[in-house]
DNA sequence: TTGTAGGCGTTATCAT
DNA sequence: ATGATAACGCCTACAA
């Protein structure tokens, strides 16, 4: 096992000083051609690579960025992550990921651990518990300490920092408008609890589209499910049985796919009898049967922008206290679950 | 903006030495009660937290582990990652992820960057290009340097290190056997090119099951597609049109879902006329229509084991050169696409 | 009980 | 052209 070699080793071996080695490897003009060649050859031979940790300590820059997301096994976050990773890599940054698992405590702990020198800044999406508790002191402290932060998707007005999100309200609005234009009268909404910012915004878009057409909101056409990822229980089945519905907007893919299956089982033809639009244009939308029309959130783009914002803040000299909020427009991907 | 506070700041402020502060904060017996209380109170007040980078430099331990995977937007890898992350966190480790994007070069570069002090060890799954080139020098050098490595899923015999994988061959074997027991005669295989270790192993399982029943391998029943993630082109459609097939084993979910749609379009009834079994028991299998019987790879478990193996190697004192290979048994998740 | 000094690996400044 | 020294923040063996 050949140990990692350091400047010190090289210096000792070649009987020069450490600083000479350091300079020689940086091709400094100060060092004679001969010495440089000798040192560089030796370094190459022993595959010398500077120690990142030492450099980080010296520069007070780690070239790492911390990403905290609620869930990694979730297509949307994964997509954003890819955007972050790609952009970060081109700028020479590595990405440390922590998963909050939708837990406030984990979010705080992860942040504290990484904030002690491990990363130069954070990109994160709030856990649902954090949004529920409405407690953002950990974020505020971060900013107090001058550590840059970019929030994406699940953001909050309570914290001043850079943000990237999609216009969820407009996405829902346009989706519902499309359904109305297709002549649908009884448009249902399947959402989660409102403390999740995105679900709330999507609901608002739904309300707005209906109001514009002077359609009264029918509470019976709105189903709120507890968890984002599960469709256990038969609330949805009851819902479809009890209500006459001719179109559905779901705040995520899973609800939509699940809804379509129930509708099909109940004898509905999609899209003739009932149309479906989901959010999160992920893998399920593309491969479901029928394929699902859905509101694309441009996760990868979002990740790139977040990374770009963060790195800009990290690398800027004087810390100007000016923050941007970038709002992306969603795109409706039309597929078989609607009449196009 | 309140700057991060260091031992030095505290020492200067309280007019004691740095080492006194250091000891006091560690509750050392050497320091008087009074001094300790004073220092601890001050530290708490200013929210002192030791700098991770300095500690890493001192201890030559980063408490970071590097994970290099071919693709993050892929349910299986994501699942493994979750297992790694969970286990690592319980042991106080953070995870730095790099994505090789199925590229050899990126894999090497990512590894080199992280190997220079940023992580204590690696968990990785080989990129397809690496498996194709069959070049593992970067891994061998890593091991030479005494940096622990655990390979998972896409592994190679060419490198001696810890490994976790599932018994792909047996999974395929059992899947095909099940189809045979259901009376199927013309069982097709949809796979990728053989240089991907997992695809090869799954093919082998398919062959074995058929041979055992003295069924001759019919090359026309085997379709090999180029990319793992795409189903562009109509090779599969042609395949289903030209061959009489009554069952299909696909080496991944996407092929299976896509195949089912084509079969349905061609008038087949699933599972009556044709049965389907896929690999990678992901989200598509659960939500497709019909739901897909598939071979579960226990990704999360795999991640946990990989992390456990790695951390054990990292924390062991003397480097014993003994390596384990853990083989997980896959589970066939029976759903609607087969007769159960 | 407290403080000094040296070192982890690197770089930058200031001698020689 | 080369080297000594200090510093990044922390820890610890060894003085005092």
XYZ file of C-alpha atoms (C1' of nucleotides) in Angstrom:
712
model
C 0.000 0.000 0.000
C 1.629 3.183 -1.160
C 0.726 6.019 1.137
C -0.502 9.342 -0.191
C 2.502 11.533 -0.786
C 2.741 15.098 0.523
C 4.859 18.133 -0.175
C 6.862 17.272 2.855
C 7.764 13.850 1.508
C 8.901 15.294 -1.762
C 10.922 17.968 -0.022
C 12.667 15.492 2.207
C 13.356 13.134 -0.630
C 14.830 15.744 -2.919
C 16.487 17.660 -0.116
C 14.837 20.946 -0.786
C 12.396 22.937 1.312
C 8.657 22.483 1.328
C 8.066 25.901 -0.075
C 10.354 25.226 -2.984
C 8.346 22.152 -3.802
C 5.091 24.030 -3.506
C 6.316 26.750 -5.817
C 7.858 24.357 -8.293
C 4.618 22.465 -8.631
C 2.849 25.715 -9.314
C 5.406 26.448 -11.993
C 6.485 29.579 -10.202
C 8.976 31.854 -11.959
C 10.999 32.032 -8.794
C 12.280 28.510 -9.132
C 15.046 27.486 -11.496
C 14.257 25.401 -14.507
C 16.341 22.526 -13.237
C 14.769 22.326 -9.824
C 11.304 22.631 -11.250
C 11.839 19.811 -13.659
C 13.289 17.589 -11.038
C 10.460 18.240 -8.634
C 7.719 17.972 -11.197
C 9.082 14.700 -12.488
C 9.253 13.300 -9.003
C 5.750 14.475 -8.205
C 4.350 12.925 -11.334
C 6.161 9.693 -10.694
C 4.671 9.388 -7.247
C 1.354 10.741 -8.418
C 1.292 13.665 -6.079
C -2.085 15.360 -5.658
C -2.650 18.174 -3.208
C -4.783 17.343 -0.208
C -8.193 18.927 -0.564
C -8.761 19.194 3.130
C -5.606 21.159 3.746
C -6.505 23.486 0.926
C -9.982 23.909 2.285
C -8.641 24.810 5.675
C -6.290 27.323 4.190
C -8.736 28.913 1.781
C -11.807 28.646 3.950
C -13.458 27.261 0.848
C -14.451 23.667 0.545
C -15.750 23.633 -3.004
C -18.585 21.534 -1.673
C -22.203 22.449 -1.728
C -24.763 20.950 0.582
C -28.083 19.761 -0.766
C -30.868 18.932 1.648
C -33.972 17.384 0.175
C -36.972 15.723 1.754
C -36.689 12.494 -0.176
C -34.261 11.027 -2.635
C -36.555 8.314 -3.916
C -38.739 10.838 -5.615
C -38.421 11.565 -9.255
C -38.799 15.306 -9.058
C -36.117 15.840 -6.436
C -33.860 13.472 -8.229
C -34.276 15.496 -11.382
C -33.447 18.726 -9.610
C -30.487 17.038 -8.043
C -29.157 16.055 -11.431
C -29.334 19.670 -12.543
C -27.497 20.784 -9.434
C -24.844 18.131 -9.756
C -24.192 18.839 -13.408
C -23.826 22.541 -12.985
C -21.826 22.244 -9.806
C -19.380 19.864 -11.429
C -18.680 22.192 -14.305
C -17.703 24.790 -11.728
C -15.537 22.383 -9.788
C -17.912 21.837 -6.903
C -18.908 18.578 -5.294
C -22.275 17.892 -3.840
C -23.005 16.541 -0.390
C -26.558 15.293 -0.090
C -28.574 14.898 3.034
C -32.107 13.647 3.173
C -34.431 15.205 5.701
C -37.033 12.510 5.261
C -39.715 15.166 5.664
C -38.573 15.619 9.246
C -37.869 19.000 10.798
C -35.305 17.634 13.214
C -33.326 15.855 10.562
C -33.356 18.930 8.440
C -31.916 20.976 11.278
C -29.329 18.393 12.242
C -28.148 17.862 8.690
C -27.814 21.548 8.241
C -25.851 22.032 11.430
C -23.445 19.272 10.615
C -22.676 20.578 7.177
C -22.628 24.204 8.231
C -19.538 23.713 10.359
C -17.134 24.075 7.540
C -18.131 21.154 5.340
C -19.833 23.156 2.628
C -19.709 26.636 1.170
C -23.460 26.956 0.812
C -26.786 25.174 0.719
C -29.478 24.305 -1.750
C -32.595 22.932 -0.174
C -36.270 22.180 -0.389
C -38.205 22.364 2.851
C -39.434 19.240 4.569
C -43.170 19.016 5.002
C -42.791 19.053 8.756
C -40.836 22.267 8.555
C -43.579 23.834 6.499
C -46.121 22.589 8.989
C -44.226 23.900 12.011
C -43.460 27.073 10.188
C -40.164 27.326 12.026
C -37.305 28.673 9.984
C -34.797 29.671 12.611
C -32.187 27.276 11.318
C -32.328 28.973 7.960
C -32.182 32.409 9.464
C -29.130 31.510 11.514
C -27.441 30.192 8.441
C -27.949 33.478 6.695
C -26.821 35.333 9.807
C -23.549 33.463 9.556
C -23.156 34.563 5.993
C -23.585 31.108 4.502
C -25.406 31.354 1.179
C -28.690 29.517 0.795
C -30.918 28.815 -2.166
C -34.382 27.388 -1.656
C -36.169 25.538 -4.402
C -39.680 24.329 -4.997
C -40.838 24.196 -1.406
C -39.909 27.669 -0.315
C -41.123 30.153 2.269
C -41.607 33.892 2.404
C -40.349 33.883 5.958
C -36.733 33.693 4.889
C -34.878 36.146 2.733
C -32.662 34.315 0.311
C -32.427 33.245 -3.304
C -35.260 31.051 -4.485
C -36.227 29.029 -7.534
C -39.682 27.695 -7.990
C -42.210 26.965 -10.619
C -45.401 28.836 -10.960
C -47.527 26.108 -9.475
C -50.603 28.250 -9.391
C -50.363 29.087 -13.039
C -49.710 25.475 -13.940
C -52.869 24.397 -12.188
C -54.757 27.329 -13.594
C -53.821 26.465 -17.153
C -54.532 22.803 -16.617
C -58.015 23.502 -15.336
C -58.602 26.035 -18.069
C -57.742 23.398 -20.604
C -60.244 21.041 -19.045
C -62.900 23.756 -19.101
C -62.181 24.441 -22.743
C -62.701 20.794 -23.417
C -66.207 21.302 -22.092
C -65.732 19.701 -18.709
C -68.192 20.769 -16.047
C -67.428 18.752 -12.942
C -63.734 19.113 -12.404
C -62.364 17.489 -9.298
C -59.203 18.328 -7.404
C -57.150 15.715 -5.603
C -54.640 17.399 -3.323
C -52.762 17.068 -0.058
C -53.119 19.173 3.040
C -52.599 22.842 2.462
C -49.576 23.363 4.640
C -47.468 22.137 1.785
C -46.782 25.294 -0.169
C -46.917 23.641 -3.550
C -50.196 21.896 -2.901
C -51.702 25.140 -1.708
C -50.547 27.024 -4.779
C -51.891 24.372 -7.080
C -55.224 24.469 -5.320
C -55.279 28.227 -5.733
C -54.777 27.880 -9.463
C -57.681 25.477 -9.589
C -59.903 27.908 -7.705
C -58.926 30.805 -9.885
C -59.675 29.030 -13.126
C -63.111 28.038 -11.898
C -63.905 31.458 -10.497
C -63.024 33.097 -13.764
C -65.768 31.071 -15.385
C -68.140 31.850 -12.533
C -68.255 28.231 -11.546
C -68.979 27.793 -7.903
C -66.442 25.793 -5.955
C -68.023 22.512 -4.989
C -66.349 21.171 -1.884
C -67.517 17.713 -2.677
C -65.325 17.772 -5.739
C -62.219 18.312 -3.671
C -60.417 15.399 -2.091
C -57.559 15.950 0.311
C -55.304 13.025 1.053
C -52.860 12.894 3.938
C -49.580 11.659 2.518
C -47.887 12.601 -0.694
C -46.596 9.188 -1.535
C -49.192 6.758 -0.471
C -52.592 6.012 -1.811
C -53.516 3.465 0.777
C -57.095 3.305 1.876
C -60.062 3.711 -0.359
C -60.866 7.364 0.057
C -60.292 7.872 -3.599
C -62.530 5.033 -4.598
C -65.350 6.366 -2.430
C -64.774 9.771 -3.897
C -65.138 8.568 -7.462
C -68.149 6.469 -6.608
C -70.013 9.229 -4.851
C -69.414 12.089 -7.190
C -70.217 12.633 -10.808
C -66.912 13.804 -12.159
C -65.811 14.423 -15.718
C -62.270 15.644 -15.152
C -59.636 15.532 -12.442
C -56.616 17.605 -11.568
C -54.206 15.822 -9.253
C -51.339 17.554 -7.483
C -49.008 14.691 -8.217
C -48.496 11.768 -10.527
C -49.268 9.031 -8.089
C -52.694 10.373 -7.260
C -53.398 10.705 -10.954
C -52.287 7.226 -11.907
C -54.165 5.755 -9.005
C -57.228 7.800 -9.874
C -57.133 6.625 -13.456
C -57.077 3.010 -12.424
C -60.051 3.454 -10.147
C -61.947 5.354 -12.803
C -61.223 2.621 -15.315
C -62.385 0.000 -12.901
C -65.595 1.896 -12.382
C -66.191 1.772 -16.102
C -65.112 5.262 -17.105
C -63.383 5.672 -20.450
C -60.352 7.931 -20.385
C -60.317 10.535 -21.804
C -63.805 10.327 -23.310
C -65.782 10.115 -20.059
C -63.246 11.607 -17.752
C -60.005 13.463 -18.305
C -56.988 13.459 -16.033
C -54.152 15.901 -15.548
C -51.394 15.360 -13.024
C -48.460 17.313 -11.702
C -44.832 16.197 -11.760
C -44.118 15.005 -15.234
C -42.191 11.932 -14.247
C -41.692 8.416 -15.390
C -45.202 7.300 -14.458
C -46.826 9.869 -16.711
C -44.903 8.658 -19.705
C -45.484 4.978 -19.146
C -48.932 4.763 -17.636
C -51.853 3.372 -19.564
C -53.211 5.658 -20.833
C -50.274 8.020 -20.698
C -50.921 10.960 -18.440
C -51.160 14.588 -19.429
C -49.172 16.366 -16.813
C -47.692 19.631 -15.705
C -43.929 19.506 -16.144
C -41.933 21.255 -13.474
C -38.589 21.386 -15.237
C -36.707 19.973 -12.307
C -33.351 19.753 -14.010
C -33.506 23.363 -15.131
C -34.498 24.307 -11.608
C -31.466 22.519 -10.227
C -29.147 24.234 -12.654
C -30.496 27.634 -11.787
C -30.301 26.935 -8.083
C -26.687 25.842 -8.408
C -25.848 28.829 -10.518
C -27.390 31.218 -8.007
C -25.621 29.571 -5.126
C -22.202 29.480 -6.713
C -22.548 33.087 -7.734
C -23.242 34.025 -4.133
C -20.402 31.872 -2.883
C -17.878 33.343 -5.224
C -18.912 36.949 -4.988
C -16.473 39.002 -2.930
C -18.544 41.460 -0.976
C -21.775 40.066 0.321
C -24.415 42.226 -1.239
C -27.707 41.538 0.450
C -29.777 41.271 -2.630
C -31.804 38.195 -3.366
C -33.451 36.884 -6.475
C -36.510 34.735 -6.863
C -36.651 32.935 -10.149
C -40.054 31.631 -11.186
C -40.176 29.031 -13.927
C -43.210 28.566 -16.060
C -44.501 25.016 -16.091
C -45.333 23.264 -19.331
C -48.343 21.093 -19.856
C -47.291 17.851 -21.498
C -50.299 16.639 -23.392
C -50.801 12.913 -23.557
C -53.598 10.406 -23.814
C -55.469 11.205 -20.623
C -56.890 14.395 -22.091
C -58.493 15.338 -25.372
C -55.997 17.483 -27.209
C -23.434 38.818 9.971
C -21.907 37.102 12.938
C -18.757 35.295 11.951
C -18.127 31.709 12.948
C -16.327 31.662 16.261
C -13.153 29.643 16.858
C -11.214 28.461 19.858
C -8.857 31.312 19.302
C -11.624 33.879 19.589
C -12.844 32.411 22.821
C -9.332 32.232 24.210
C -8.596 35.845 23.384
C -11.922 37.020 24.739
C -11.608 35.199 28.049
C -7.862 35.757 28.313
C -6.908 32.131 28.574
C -4.941 29.926 26.239
C -6.365 28.056 23.303
C -5.600 24.696 24.827
C -7.414 25.626 27.996
C -10.455 26.401 25.929
C -10.111 23.195 23.991
C -9.850 21.150 27.141
C -12.631 22.995 28.902
C -14.999 22.321 26.057
C -14.131 18.661 26.255
C -14.899 18.760 29.953
C -11.359 17.747 30.784
C -10.534 16.981 34.410
C -7.451 19.119 34.104
C -9.408 22.336 34.067
C -10.935 23.921 37.149
C -14.647 23.961 37.577
C -14.756 27.734 37.420
C -12.827 28.071 34.229
C -14.764 25.305 32.579
C -18.079 26.859 33.418
C -16.991 30.249 32.225
C -15.690 28.884 28.953
C -18.606 26.575 28.319
C -21.088 29.330 28.972
C -19.293 31.630 26.593
C -19.073 28.950 23.944
C -22.744 28.180 24.207
C -23.642 31.837 24.081
C -21.726 32.330 20.866
C -22.793 28.973 19.567
C -19.335 27.596 19.145
C -19.054 24.515 16.953
C -15.731 22.966 16.040
C -14.684 23.315 12.441
C -15.056 20.009 10.639
C -12.319 20.742 8.180
C -9.727 21.388 10.828
C -10.727 18.195 12.576
C -10.529 16.273 9.342
C -7.070 17.560 8.679
C -5.936 16.668 12.142
C -7.502 13.233 12.274
C -7.009 12.340 8.638
C -10.622 11.285 8.749
C -13.315 13.202 6.963
C -16.353 11.252 8.065
C -17.505 11.533 4.482
C -18.111 8.684 2.147
C -18.079 9.028 -1.600
C -20.796 7.448 -3.677
C -20.363 7.208 -7.415
C -23.327 5.960 -9.384
C -24.095 5.894 -13.086
C -27.367 7.753 -12.847
C -29.293 9.438 -10.102
C -32.574 9.622 -11.981
C -33.007 5.902 -11.760
C -35.173 4.324 -9.171
C -32.913 1.460 -8.295
C -29.820 3.550 -7.653
C -31.885 6.008 -5.742
C -33.122 3.215 -3.534
C -29.620 1.982 -2.853
C -28.564 5.503 -2.152
C -31.241 5.869 0.470
C -29.958 2.772 2.219
C -26.421 4.110 2.136
C -27.445 7.501 3.388
C -29.512 6.145 6.228
C -26.874 3.821 7.503
C -24.071 6.308 7.049
C -25.947 8.942 8.991
C -26.469 6.702 11.960
C -22.701 6.276 12.057
C -22.028 9.979 11.731
C -20.966 9.935 8.132
C -22.029 12.254 5.347
C -22.411 11.232 1.780
C -20.886 12.942 -1.224
C -22.496 11.828 -4.442
C -21.048 11.968 -7.884
C -22.773 10.809 -11.011
C -20.691 9.132 -13.665
C -23.424 9.392 -16.258
C -22.373 5.981 -17.568
C -19.090 7.550 -18.649
C -15.701 6.060 -17.886
C -13.951 9.391 -17.868
C -16.371 10.971 -15.461
C -16.100 8.007 -13.195
C -12.333 8.350 -13.087
C -12.374 12.097 -12.613
C -14.940 11.985 -9.859
C -12.980 9.348 -8.101
C -9.727 11.252 -8.342
C -11.259 14.425 -7.014
C -12.774 12.763 -4.011
C -9.808 10.517 -3.358
C -7.580 13.439 -2.489
C -8.711 13.685 1.053
C -12.392 14.458 0.604
C -13.714 11.067 1.603
C -12.681 8.116 3.720
C -13.905 5.524 1.254
C -16.060 4.799 -1.741
C -19.229 2.975 -2.595
C -19.850 2.637 -6.279
C -21.588 0.916 -9.113
C -19.674 0.724 -12.374
C -20.643 2.830 -15.349
C -21.616 0.893 -18.442
C -18.693 2.377 -20.325
C -16.314 1.137 -17.673
C -17.745 -2.344 -17.974
C -17.422 -2.120 -21.726
C -13.802 -0.914 -21.646
C -13.032 -3.370 -18.928
C -10.502 -0.950 -17.485
C -10.345 -0.901 -13.708
C -7.023 0.763 -13.052
C -8.602 3.622 -11.194
C -10.131 1.165 -8.761
C -6.914 -0.728 -8.361
C -5.000 2.446 -7.607
C -7.547 3.361 -5.011
C -7.039 0.082 -3.272
C -3.278 0.470 -3.608
C -3.590 3.700 -1.673
C -5.441 1.925 1.059
C -8.734 3.682 0.438
C -11.597 1.280 1.097
C -13.996 0.528 -1.732
C -17.283 -1.307 -1.890
C -18.826 -2.175 -5.235
C -22.521 -2.834 -5.575
C -24.768 -4.254 -8.247
C -22.530 -3.628 -11.236
C -19.367 -5.222 -10.001
C -16.336 -6.891 -11.548
C -14.143 -9.835 -10.728
C -11.130 -7.886 -11.878
C -10.947 -5.930 -8.638
C -10.494 -7.335 -5.179
C -12.701 -5.495 -2.766
C -15.935 -5.812 -0.845
C -19.002 -6.319 -3.008
C -22.760 -6.467 -2.627
C -24.961 -7.708 -5.370
C -28.112 -9.597 -5.951
C -28.235 -12.987 -7.474
C -29.406 -11.777 -10.832
C -29.011 -15.138 -12.421
C -31.135 -16.845 -9.850
C -33.763 -14.129 -10.072
C -34.067 -14.644 -13.794
C -33.946 -18.392 -13.380
C -36.802 -18.406 -10.917
C -38.811 -15.987 -12.996
C -38.520 -18.166 -16.080
C -39.216 -21.278 -14.085
C -42.398 -19.713 -12.863
C -43.419 -18.987 -16.430
C -42.651 -22.546 -17.430
C -44.706 -23.857 -14.549
C -47.555 -21.748 -15.805
C -47.340 -23.749 -18.984
C -45.636 -21.188 -21.150
C -43.761 -22.513 -24.156
C -42.433 -19.543 -26.049
C -40.699 -17.389 -23.501
C -38.952 -14.343 -24.836
C -36.085 -12.406 -23.307
C -35.681 -8.667 -23.718
C -32.224 -7.604 -22.606
C -29.433 -5.133 -23.232
C -25.991 -5.825 -24.593
C -24.065 -8.405 -22.652
C -21.222 -6.226 -21.474
C -23.437 -5.038 -18.678
C -22.785 -7.571 -15.975
C -26.327 -7.601 -14.668
C -27.874 -8.082 -18.063
C -25.516 -10.937 -18.753
C -26.301 -12.650 -15.481
C -30.003 -12.319 -16.050
C -29.648 -13.797 -19.497
C -27.732 -16.699 -18.021
C -30.553 -17.400 -15.604
C -32.959 -17.435 -18.495
C -30.792 -19.903 -20.393
C -30.379 -22.159 -17.420
C -34.073 -22.423 -16.721
C -34.799 -23.347 -20.304
C -31.977 -25.842 -20.552
C -33.158 -27.583 -17.452
C -36.397 -28.303 -19.236
C -34.538 -29.323 -22.381
C -35.998 -26.446 -24.266
C -33.751 -25.328 -27.070
C -32.750 -21.673 -26.997
C -34.468 -19.900 -29.839
C -32.450 -16.864 -30.822
C -35.464 -15.322 -32.429
C -37.032 -15.097 -29.007
C -34.240 -12.920 -27.709
C -34.247 -9.192 -28.287
C -31.285 -7.074 -27.354
C -31.815 -3.342 -27.130
C -29.021 -0.795 -27.020
C -29.817 1.588 -24.188
C -31.115 0.788 -20.756
C -33.385 3.738 -20.433
C -34.838 4.338 -23.811
C -37.317 2.388 -25.824
C -37.190 4.558 -28.867
C -37.543 2.910 -32.206
C -39.875 0.108 -32.992
C -37.617 -2.901 -32.589
C -39.848 -4.177 -29.875
C -42.974 -3.780 -31.914
C -41.443 -5.700 -34.800
C -40.299 -8.321 -32.364
C -43.771 -8.890 -30.993
C -45.305 -8.871 -34.420
C -42.934 -11.402 -35.897
C -42.780 -13.911 -33.115
C -45.394 -16.006 -31.429
C -44.668 -15.340 -27.797
C -46.592 -16.354 -24.722
C -44.363 -14.941 -22.009
C -41.625 -12.347 -21.664
C -38.815 -11.751 -19.230
C -37.438 -8.231 -19.386
C -34.200 -7.169 -17.717
C -35.761 -3.961 -16.528
C -39.060 -2.301 -15.807
C -39.119 0.054 -18.709
C -38.743 -2.691 -21.274
C -41.502 -4.614 -19.543
C -43.952 -1.740 -19.345
C -43.247 -0.812 -22.917
C -43.610 -4.405 -23.990
C -46.940 -4.740 -22.233
C -48.313 -1.729 -24.024
C -47.263 -3.043 -27.387
C -48.680 -6.456 -26.626
C -51.948 -4.904 -25.546
C -52.071 -2.870 -28.717
C -51.540 -5.993 -30.740
C -54.572 -7.521 -29.065
C -52.906 -9.738 -26.510
C -54.596 -10.113 -23.145
C -52.262 -9.951 -20.147
C -51.750 -12.329 -18.433
C -54.059 -14.754 -20.252
C -52.390 -14.668 -23.672
C -49.002 -13.463 -22.594
C -47.327 -13.072 -19.240
C -44.711 -10.493 -18.325
C -42.039 -10.392 -15.677
C -39.648 -7.487 -15.286
C -36.601 -6.705 -13.226
C -36.200 -3.737 -10.892
C -39.271 -3.626 -8.740
C -39.775 0.099 -8.936
C -42.585 2.542 -9.089
C -43.621 1.567 -12.592
C -44.258 -2.031 -11.639
C -46.614 -1.013 -8.876
C -48.574 1.503 -10.866
C -48.656 0.108 -14.372
C -51.797 -1.284 -15.882
C -51.790 -4.192 -15.389
C -49.381 -4.100 -12.501
C -46.145 -5.872 -13.287
C -44.783 -8.966 -11.658
C -41.169 -8.182 -11.093
C -37.945 -9.277 -9.539
C -37.190 -7.075 -6.539
C -33.554 -6.249 -6.027
C -33.781 -4.947 -2.483
C -31.880 -1.809 -3.265
C -32.229 -0.216 0.121
C -30.941 -3.301 1.874
C -28.084 -3.383 -0.574
C -27.204 0.204 0.250
C -27.242 -0.492 3.951
C -24.982 -3.468 3.597
C -22.601 -1.585 1.363
C -22.384 1.258 3.850
C -21.899 -1.130 6.708
C -19.097 -2.929 4.918
C -17.406 0.295 3.995
C -17.569 1.869 7.412
C -16.272 -1.299 8.976
C -13.258 -1.171 6.689
C -12.754 2.508 7.336
C -12.821 2.160 11.067
C -10.800 -0.978 11.389
C -7.296 -0.319 12.665
C -5.013 -2.690 10.855
C -5.866 -3.189 7.236
C -6.583 -6.826 6.910
C -6.740 -7.734 3.273
C -9.833 -9.815 3.430
C -12.848 -9.046 1.329
C -16.436 -10.127 1.465
C -18.940 -10.543 -1.296
C -22.494 -10.428 -0.096
C -25.087 -11.877 -2.454
C -28.705 -10.981 -1.833
C -31.498 -13.208 -2.981
C -34.030 -11.404 -5.125
C -37.735 -11.726 -4.457
C -40.351 -12.139 -7.114
C -43.177 -9.726 -6.497
C -46.232 -11.277 -8.019
C -48.728 -8.931 -9.595
C -51.279 -8.878 -12.348
C -49.023 -9.496 -15.320
C -48.622 -13.162 -14.429
C -50.998 -15.920 -13.397
C -50.289 -16.605 -9.758
C -4.558 24.080 36.903
C -2.928 26.382 32.952
C 0.048 27.198 29.030
C 3.509 26.144 25.287
C 4.722 23.949 21.222
C 4.297 21.120 17.389
C 1.845 19.108 13.802
C -2.014 17.816 10.212
C -0.812 19.777 4.455
C -0.854 23.782 2.041
C 0.144 28.508 0.669
C 1.867 33.236 0.971
C 5.011 36.563 2.716
C 9.202 37.750 3.815
C 14.054 36.758 4.416
C 18.543 35.041 2.668
C 16.790 30.936 -6.627
C 15.730 28.930 -2.275
C 14.208 28.697 2.438
C 12.147 29.966 6.936
C 8.010 31.308 9.091
C 3.373 31.961 9.993
C -1.208 30.943 9.318
C -5.829 28.259 8.485
C -8.503 25.670 13.345
C -7.923 22.027 16.201
C -5.770 18.689 19.285
C -2.457 16.843 22.633
C 1.956 15.624 24.772
C 4.571 17.849 27.569
C 6.090 21.773 30.366
C 5.474 25.085 34.064
